[in-house]
Short mmCIF file of C-alpha atoms and ligand atoms in Angstrom, two decimals:
data_model
loop_
_atom_site.label_atom_id
_atom_site.label_comp_id
_atom_site.label_asym_id
_atom_site.label_seq_id
_atom_site.Cartn_x
_atom_site.Cartn_y
_atom_site.Cartn_z
CA MET A 1 -29.96 -19.71 4.53
CA ARG A 2 -31.89 -21.12 1.62
CA GLU A 3 -30.83 -19.72 -1.60
CA LEU A 4 -33.35 -17.65 -3.57
CA LYS A 5 -33.76 -16.74 -7.06
CA THR A 6 -33.04 -13.02 -7.11
CA ARG A 7 -34.96 -11.29 -9.98
CA ILE A 8 -33.94 -8.01 -11.46
CA TYR A 9 -36.82 -5.67 -12.67
CA THR A 10 -35.33 -2.92 -14.77
CA HIS A 11 -37.86 -0.03 -14.90
CA PRO A 12 -40.79 -2.07 -13.86
CA THR A 13 -44.26 -1.40 -15.19
CA ALA A 14 -47.17 -0.20 -12.93
CA GLN A 15 -48.38 -3.78 -12.93
CA GLU A 16 -45.14 -5.12 -11.85
CA LEU A 17 -44.70 -2.51 -9.18
CA GLU A 18 -48.13 -3.63 -7.68
CA SER A 19 -47.03 -7.26 -7.67
CA LEU A 20 -43.58 -6.40 -6.12
CA GLY A 21 -45.59 -4.24 -3.48
CA GLU A 22 -47.77 -7.32 -2.70
CA GLN A 23 -44.77 -9.38 -2.32
CA LEU A 24 -43.07 -7.03 0.03
CA ARG A 25 -46.22 -6.84 2.18
CA GLN A 26 -46.15 -10.62 2.43
CA GLY A 27 -42.54 -10.69 3.78
CA ALA A 28 -40.32 -10.57 0.58
CA LEU A 29 -37.16 -8.51 0.49
CA VAL A 30 -37.09 -5.94 -2.46
CA ALA A 31 -34.07 -3.72 -3.11
CA ILE A 32 -35.06 -0.25 -4.24
CA PRO A 33 -33.41 2.69 -6.01
CA THR A 34 -33.32 5.99 -4.28
CA GLU A 35 -31.58 9.29 -5.18
CA THR A 36 -28.80 8.45 -2.58
CA VAL A 37 -27.96 4.89 -2.58
CA TYR A 38 -29.95 1.61 -3.17
CA GLY A 39 -32.01 0.35 -0.25
CA LEU A 40 -32.71 -3.25 0.86
CA GLY A 41 -36.59 -3.02 1.51
CA ALA A 42 -38.87 -4.87 3.66
CA ASN A 43 -42.18 -4.51 5.18
CA GLY A 44 -41.54 -1.89 8.13
CA LEU A 45 -44.76 -3.20 10.07
CA ASP A 46 -43.50 -6.76 10.08
CA ALA A 47 -40.95 -7.66 12.60
CA GLU A 48 -40.17 -10.95 10.88
CA ALA A 49 -39.58 -9.39 7.46
CA MET A 50 -37.19 -6.85 9.05
CA ALA A 51 -35.34 -9.72 10.87
CA ARG A 52 -34.58 -11.10 7.20
CA ILE A 53 -32.86 -7.60 6.39
CA TYR A 54 -30.46 -8.03 9.35
CA ALA A 55 -29.70 -11.71 8.30
CA ALA A 56 -29.05 -10.78 4.64
CA LYS A 57 -26.66 -7.88 5.53
CA GLY A 58 -25.08 -9.40 8.60
CA ARG A 59 -26.16 -6.19 10.39
CA PRO A 60 -25.85 -5.83 14.17
CA SER A 61 -29.35 -5.96 15.46
CA ASP A 62 -29.04 -2.79 17.64
CA ASN A 63 -28.66 -0.63 14.40
CA PRO A 64 -32.17 0.70 13.57
CA LEU A 65 -33.71 0.88 10.14
CA ILE A 66 -35.14 3.94 8.37
CA LEU A 67 -38.67 3.64 7.16
CA HIS A 68 -39.48 5.04 3.80
CA VAL A 69 -42.73 6.75 3.00
CA PRO A 70 -44.11 8.08 -0.39
CA ASP A 71 -45.19 11.39 1.12
CA SER A 72 -45.44 13.26 4.49
CA GLU A 73 -49.08 12.22 4.88
CA ALA A 74 -48.01 8.56 5.42
CA VAL A 75 -45.87 9.76 8.51
CA ARG A 76 -48.91 10.35 10.76
CA PRO A 77 -49.83 6.76 11.93
CA LEU A 78 -46.12 5.96 12.43
CA VAL A 79 -45.38 8.61 15.03
CA LYS A 80 -46.92 9.82 18.43
CA HIS A 81 -46.71 13.28 17.20
CA ILE A 82 -45.03 15.43 14.67
CA PRO A 83 -42.69 18.19 16.25
CA PRO A 84 -43.08 21.55 14.65
CA ILE A 85 -39.48 21.59 13.47
CA ALA A 86 -40.00 18.18 11.85
CA GLN A 87 -43.09 19.50 10.01
CA THR A 88 -40.93 22.52 8.68
CA LEU A 89 -38.30 20.05 7.62
CA MET A 90 -40.63 17.78 5.79
CA ASP A 91 -42.47 20.70 4.07
CA THR A 92 -38.91 22.15 2.99
CA PHE A 93 -36.77 19.03 2.20
CA TRP A 94 -39.17 16.27 1.23
CA PRO A 95 -39.00 14.48 -1.07
CA GLY A 96 -35.25 14.56 -0.46
CA PRO A 97 -32.20 13.17 1.11
CA LEU A 98 -33.13 14.07 4.74
CA THR A 99 -34.15 11.29 7.44
CA ILE A 100 -35.89 12.70 10.38
CA THR A 101 -36.26 10.79 13.75
CA MET A 102 -39.62 11.19 15.51
CA PRO A 103 -41.22 9.44 18.68
CA LYS A 104 -42.59 6.07 17.15
CA SER A 105 -46.22 5.02 17.63
CA ASP A 106 -47.22 1.54 18.85
CA ILE A 107 -47.66 0.12 15.33
CA VAL A 108 -43.88 0.45 14.55
CA PRO A 109 -42.23 -2.74 15.86
CA ASP A 110 -39.17 -2.43 18.03
CA LYS A 111 -37.30 -4.38 15.34
CA ALA A 112 -37.39 -1.15 13.27
CA THR A 113 -35.84 1.00 15.88
CA GLY A 114 -33.61 -1.30 17.59
CA GLY A 115 -35.52 -0.67 20.65
CA LEU A 116 -35.09 3.10 20.48
CA PRO A 117 -38.13 5.44 21.21
CA ASN A 118 -37.67 7.27 17.84
CA VAL A 119 -38.24 6.06 14.35
CA ALA A 120 -36.21 7.30 11.41
CA LEU A 121 -38.45 8.49 8.46
CA ARG A 122 -37.57 9.39 4.89
CA CYS A 123 -39.31 10.22 1.52
CA PRO A 124 -36.81 9.77 -1.20
CA ASP A 125 -36.78 12.13 -4.16
CA HIS A 126 -37.14 9.34 -6.76
CA THR A 127 -40.18 8.92 -8.73
CA LEU A 128 -40.05 5.26 -9.42
CA CYS A 129 -39.17 4.62 -5.68
CA ARG A 130 -42.18 6.62 -4.54
CA GLU A 131 -44.40 4.69 -6.99
CA PHE A 132 -43.15 1.60 -5.50
CA LEU A 133 -43.72 2.93 -1.98
CA ARG A 134 -47.39 3.78 -2.86
CA ALA A 135 -47.89 0.32 -4.42
CA ALA A 136 -46.39 -1.31 -1.22
CA GLY A 137 -48.86 0.58 0.90
CA VAL A 138 -46.68 -0.03 4.11
CA PRO A 139 -43.77 1.89 5.28
CA VAL A 140 -40.73 0.23 3.69
CA ALA A 141 -37.80 -0.40 6.18
CA ALA A 142 -34.49 0.05 4.01
CA PRO A 143 -30.98 0.26 5.00
CA SER A 144 -28.38 0.49 2.26
CA ALA A 145 -28.39 -2.76 0.29
CA ASN A 146 -24.80 -3.79 1.03
CA ILE A 147 -23.35 -6.47 3.17
CA SER A 148 -22.58 -4.65 6.47
CA GLY A 149 -19.29 -2.96 6.58
CA ARG A 150 -18.71 -2.82 2.68
CA PRO A 151 -19.42 0.21 0.57
CA SER A 152 -22.98 1.03 -0.21
CA PRO A 153 -24.39 0.22 -3.60
CA THR A 154 -25.17 2.88 -6.08
CA THR A 155 -26.20 0.67 -9.06
CA ALA A 156 -28.53 -2.47 -9.25
CA GLU A 157 -25.45 -4.51 -10.37
CA ASP A 158 -23.68 -3.61 -7.05
CA VAL A 159 -26.74 -4.65 -5.24
CA TYR A 160 -26.88 -8.01 -7.05
CA HIS A 161 -23.13 -8.65 -6.11
CA ASP A 162 -23.96 -8.54 -2.39
CA MET A 163 -27.54 -9.86 -2.24
CA ASN A 164 -27.89 -12.41 -5.03
CA GLY A 165 -29.61 -15.45 -3.56
CA LYS A 166 -30.51 -13.68 -0.29
CA ILE A 167 -33.52 -11.46 -1.60
CA GLU A 168 -36.53 -11.85 -3.83
CA ALA A 169 -36.12 -8.88 -6.16
CA ILE A 170 -34.10 -5.80 -7.16
CA ILE A 171 -35.74 -2.74 -8.88
CA ASN A 172 -33.18 -1.47 -11.34
CA ALA A 173 -33.42 2.43 -12.19
CA GLY A 174 -29.87 2.95 -13.13
CA PRO A 175 -27.12 4.61 -11.03
CA CYS A 176 -28.13 6.90 -7.93
CA THR A 177 -27.78 10.57 -8.63
CA ILE A 178 -26.27 11.68 -5.23
CA GLY A 179 -24.17 8.61 -4.21
CA VAL A 180 -23.91 9.10 -0.55
CA GLU A 181 -26.78 8.49 2.11
CA SER A 182 -29.22 10.76 3.48
CA THR A 183 -28.62 13.20 6.20
CA VAL A 184 -30.00 11.91 9.62
CA VAL A 185 -31.28 14.50 11.97
CA GLU A 186 -32.97 14.56 15.35
CA CYS A 187 -35.28 17.56 16.21
CA ASN A 188 -34.54 19.54 19.47
CA GLU A 189 -36.61 22.43 20.88
CA ASP A 190 -34.59 25.03 19.20
CA GLY A 191 -33.19 23.34 16.07
CA VAL A 192 -31.82 19.99 14.94
CA THR A 193 -28.78 17.76 15.71
CA ILE A 194 -27.21 16.09 12.53
CA LEU A 195 -26.52 12.47 13.56
CA ARG A 196 -25.15 11.54 10.07
CA PRO A 197 -24.15 14.11 7.44
CA GLY A 198 -25.55 13.73 3.93
CA GLY A 199 -27.24 15.05 0.87
CA ILE A 200 -29.05 17.87 2.83
CA THR A 201 -26.19 20.03 4.28
CA GLU A 202 -25.79 22.09 7.50
CA GLU A 203 -26.01 25.15 5.32
CA MET A 204 -29.41 24.15 3.80
CA LEU A 205 -30.77 23.13 7.22
CA ALA A 206 -29.62 26.42 8.94
CA LYS A 207 -31.69 28.46 6.41
CA VAL A 208 -34.98 26.98 7.87
CA VAL A 209 -34.32 25.92 11.50
CA GLY A 210 -32.78 27.90 14.33
CA THR A 211 -29.85 25.97 15.52
CA VAL A 212 -28.04 23.23 13.64
CA ARG A 213 -25.46 21.07 15.76
CA TYR A 214 -23.51 18.06 15.07
CA ASP A 215 -23.73 15.00 17.31
CA ALA A 216 -20.68 15.19 19.48
CA ALA A 217 -19.42 11.96 18.35
CA LEU A 218 -19.18 13.39 14.87
CA VAL A 219 -16.91 16.12 15.84
CA GLY A 220 -14.29 14.07 17.62
CA ALA A 221 -15.79 13.82 21.25
CA ASN A 222 -15.40 10.52 22.71
CA THR A 223 -19.08 9.61 23.09
CA ILE A 224 -21.28 7.22 21.76
CA PRO A 225 -23.07 8.30 18.49
CA LYS A 226 -26.66 8.81 18.62
CA ALA A 227 -27.06 7.06 15.34
CA PRO A 228 -26.07 3.52 16.27
CA GLY A 229 -24.75 2.89 12.73
CA MET A 230 -22.21 5.54 13.08
CA LYS A 231 -20.09 3.48 15.44
CA TYR A 232 -19.43 0.55 13.17
CA LYS A 233 -16.67 -0.02 10.61
CA HIS A 234 -18.13 1.04 7.41
CA TYR A 235 -17.64 1.57 3.66
CA ALA A 236 -14.33 -0.32 3.87
CA PRO A 237 -12.63 -1.31 0.66
CA ASP A 238 -10.46 -4.63 0.79
CA ALA A 239 -7.32 -2.67 0.29
CA ALA A 240 -5.79 -0.28 2.75
CA MET A 241 -6.73 3.24 1.74
CA THR A 242 -5.02 6.66 2.35
CA THR A 243 -6.68 9.99 1.55
CA TYR A 244 -4.97 13.31 1.08
CA VAL A 245 -6.73 16.65 1.07
CA GLY A 246 -5.22 20.03 0.21
CA ASN A 247 -3.94 22.22 -2.58
CA VAL A 248 -3.67 20.06 -5.71
CA ASP A 249 0.12 20.38 -5.98
CA ALA A 250 0.71 19.25 -2.41
CA VAL A 251 -1.69 16.30 -2.97
CA VAL A 252 0.22 15.34 -6.11
CA GLN A 253 3.50 15.45 -4.26
CA ALA A 254 2.14 13.46 -1.20
CA ILE A 255 0.80 10.83 -3.56
CA VAL A 256 3.99 10.59 -5.42
CA ASP A 257 6.04 10.33 -2.16
CA GLN A 258 3.74 7.53 -0.94
CA LEU A 259 4.02 5.65 -4.26
CA LYS A 260 7.79 5.76 -3.83
CA THR A 261 7.45 3.96 -0.38
CA ILE A 262 5.46 0.99 -1.99
CA ALA A 263 7.59 -2.14 -2.58
CA PRO A 264 8.16 -2.58 -6.24
CA SER A 265 6.59 -5.39 -8.08
CA THR A 266 7.99 -8.86 -7.65
CA SER A 267 7.45 -9.83 -11.41
CA ALA A 268 6.33 -8.35 -14.65
CA THR A 269 3.28 -10.57 -14.60
CA ASP A 270 2.32 -9.87 -10.98
CA LYS A 271 2.54 -6.05 -10.53
CA THR A 272 1.62 -4.31 -7.35
CA LYS A 273 -1.86 -2.92 -8.07
CA VAL A 274 -2.53 0.72 -7.07
CA GLY A 275 -6.01 2.21 -7.15
CA LEU A 276 -6.18 5.85 -7.58
CA LEU A 277 -9.37 8.03 -6.84
CA ILE A 278 -8.47 11.61 -7.55
CA SER A 279 -9.59 14.74 -9.24
CA GLU A 280 -9.05 15.02 -12.89
CA GLN A 281 -6.73 17.98 -12.32
CA CYS A 282 -4.48 15.92 -9.95
CA TRP A 283 -4.41 13.03 -12.40
CA GLN A 284 -3.33 15.25 -15.28
CA ARG A 285 -0.49 16.47 -13.16
CA MET A 286 0.79 13.29 -12.02
CA LYS A 287 0.12 10.81 -14.82
CA SER A 288 3.46 11.21 -16.63
CA GLN A 289 5.40 10.49 -13.35
CA VAL A 290 3.24 7.54 -12.52
CA ALA A 291 3.84 6.05 -16.05
CA THR A 292 7.52 5.62 -15.15
CA MET A 293 6.81 3.53 -12.10
CA ASP A 294 6.66 -0.09 -11.97
CA PHE A 295 3.06 -0.60 -10.74
CA ALA A 296 -0.28 -1.56 -12.25
CA VAL A 297 -2.48 1.63 -11.77
CA LYS A 298 -6.17 1.94 -12.20
CA ALA A 299 -7.05 5.71 -11.91
CA ILE A 300 -10.68 6.75 -11.50
CA THR A 301 -11.14 10.48 -11.68
CA TYR A 302 -13.79 13.03 -10.54
CA ASP A 303 -14.53 16.38 -11.83
CA SER A 304 -12.39 19.09 -10.54
CA LYS A 305 -15.09 21.75 -11.22
CA GLU A 306 -17.66 20.13 -8.86
CA PRO A 307 -15.46 18.11 -6.74
CA ALA A 308 -17.76 17.29 -3.80
CA GLN A 309 -20.73 16.35 -6.05
CA SER A 310 -18.58 14.36 -8.48
CA LEU A 311 -16.80 12.58 -5.74
CA ALA A 312 -19.99 11.72 -3.78
CA LYS A 313 -21.23 9.97 -7.05
CA GLU A 314 -18.03 8.06 -7.75
CA LEU A 315 -16.96 7.18 -4.26
CA TYR A 316 -18.62 3.98 -3.40
CA SER A 317 -18.75 2.44 -6.99
CA SER A 318 -14.97 3.28 -7.22
CA LEU A 319 -14.15 1.38 -4.09
CA LEU A 320 -16.18 -1.63 -5.33
CA ARG A 321 -14.26 -1.51 -8.70
CA PHE A 322 -10.90 -1.46 -6.80
CA ASN A 323 -12.17 -4.57 -4.91
CA GLU A 324 -12.96 -6.49 -8.13
CA TRP A 325 -9.68 -5.47 -9.45
CA ASN A 326 -7.90 -6.81 -6.27
CA ALA A 327 -6.18 -3.65 -5.63
CA ASP A 328 -3.23 -3.87 -3.16
CA VAL A 329 -3.34 -0.10 -2.16
CA ILE A 330 -5.82 2.63 -2.67
CA ILE A 331 -4.81 6.27 -2.64
CA ALA A 332 -7.42 8.99 -2.75
CA GLU A 333 -7.73 12.78 -2.97
CA GLY A 334 -10.39 14.12 -0.57
CA VAL A 335 -12.40 17.33 -0.70
CA SER A 336 -12.84 20.22 1.58
CA PRO A 337 -15.34 19.44 4.23
CA ALA A 338 -18.10 22.00 3.33
CA GLY A 339 -21.50 21.55 1.94
CA LEU A 340 -21.82 18.02 0.52
CA GLY A 341 -18.07 17.70 1.15
CA THR A 342 -18.86 17.13 4.84
CA ALA A 343 -20.81 13.90 4.06
CA VAL A 344 -18.19 12.70 1.58
CA MET A 345 -15.27 13.31 4.01
CA ASN A 346 -17.30 11.48 6.72
CA ARG A 347 -17.48 8.46 4.48
CA MET A 348 -13.88 8.69 3.29
CA ASP A 349 -12.49 9.01 6.86
CA LYS A 350 -14.13 5.70 7.60
CA ALA A 351 -13.20 4.05 4.39
CA SER A 352 -9.57 5.15 5.07
CA ALA A 353 -9.75 3.74 8.48
CA HIS A 354 -9.08 7.48 9.68
CA ARG A 355 -5.87 7.82 7.40
CA VAL A 356 -6.96 11.12 6.08
CA ILE A 357 -3.82 13.56 5.81
CA ARG A 358 -4.17 17.20 5.31
CA VAL A 359 -1.17 18.44 3.05
O1 TXA B 1 -29.82 7.45 2.04
C1 TXA B 1 -30.20 6.58 2.94
O2 TXA B 1 -30.55 6.99 4.14
C2 TXA B 1 -30.26 5.11 2.62
C3 TXA B 1 -31.30 4.96 1.57
C4 TXA B 1 -31.52 3.39 1.30
O3 TXA B 1 -32.46 5.55 1.97
N1 TXA B 1 -30.50 4.29 3.79
C5 TXA B 1 -29.36 4.23 4.69
O4 TXA B 1 -29.83 3.39 5.62
O5 TXA B 1 -28.18 4.69 4.68
P1 TXA B 1 -28.76 2.81 6.72
O6 TXA B 1 -29.43 1.76 7.52
O7 TXA B 1 -27.57 2.25 5.95
O8 TXA B 1 -28.37 3.83 7.69
C6 TXA B 1 -29.21 4.42 8.60
C7 TXA B 1 -28.55 5.28 9.61
C8 TXA B 1 -27.76 4.42 10.60
O9 TXA B 1 -26.42 5.07 10.85
C9 TXA B 1 -28.77 4.19 11.73
O10 TXA B 1 -28.09 3.88 12.92
C10 TXA B 1 -29.40 5.65 11.86
O11 TXA B 1 -29.59 6.03 10.47
N2 TXA B 1 -30.78 5.50 12.50
C11 TXA B 1 -31.79 4.73 12.06
N3 TXA B 1 -32.86 4.89 12.88
C12 TXA B 1 -32.29 5.73 13.73
C13 TXA B 1 -32.99 6.17 15.00
N4 TXA B 1 -34.23 5.95 15.41
N5 TXA B 1 -32.27 7.08 15.84
C14 TXA B 1 -30.99 7.41 15.59
N6 TXA B 1 -30.31 6.92 14.39
C15 TXA B 1 -31.12 6.11 13.60
MG1 MG B 2 -25.62 1.67 5.38
#
């Protein structure tokens, strides 16, 4: 692939947004901020532009893309019809971290849907993003702006790390507020099926639609996930990661026990590097014990009062910081899988290659 000059636009002006929109319509790749994670945007009506997304990410071609729109009006030409439940969801949760699949119209290229009959649509709750979507004037296909398999980027700097030289531009609006990707749902006759848990929780959906189910593959059944992306290895940090969930004292004990099993450093200058991603409370209770151990430790903590929200925001960037630091081992404290915690634990389970241990 020819190396490109990737330009970063920090809080671009209206004029710059117009020009970036024009570039995207002509086939350029433009990374965009959203409230969840940064997206890698291309013209969602142009199969060739979308082919460049797959190349830049190294993404399997059967994994469909989400089309981003500035408002629910922009959905109409992209779908055969709007199911009544989808209309209710758009009216209630848009703009917001909810992606809805609907029967695609003929103007949506098969490249966007990986050949599936439904197209995934989302209107992000991010003012600058929606200004850009308006300037683009076309639906913007955008997967998370990471190399496939790696943690998703929540800052423009993390996008730059993976995409420098592969894309034309990055719009920088600072860190994402939520930190994990949108909820993906499919509409049924009597409710919705969650294909990927995310920022809009089961509890929030249950208040406005009849029945909320989870795709069988998400709850342990040995079936193929309906969101093709859910079957791939994802969010993986470079070091092996183990996650403990439970009462804070039990988690402290389990982490200390694991640390005792790690081989001691071979030299004072080349210490074994342990990355910890744990609650503030957990860190306070174990830091004096850890200080006596012969490891280099990098502890990243999240707020014990709002653990799911705080961990959602820290998760991907922490894993990327551990990669940069060349951590040998990562140990994390998970949260209870309720509310936003469901999405967080879904990502942690993958990042930990399923080493999530209840204590
Ligand atoms: O928060 C988000 O959704 C972010 C930001 C950038 O908007 N985007 C994102 O895109 O996470 P991506 O491509 O990394 O994940 C999209 C997920 C994948 O699991 C994909 O398989 C699924 O949505 N998906 C896309 N289109 C689908 C469809 N037509 N039917 C079922 N699943 C679909
Ligand atoms: Mg992704």
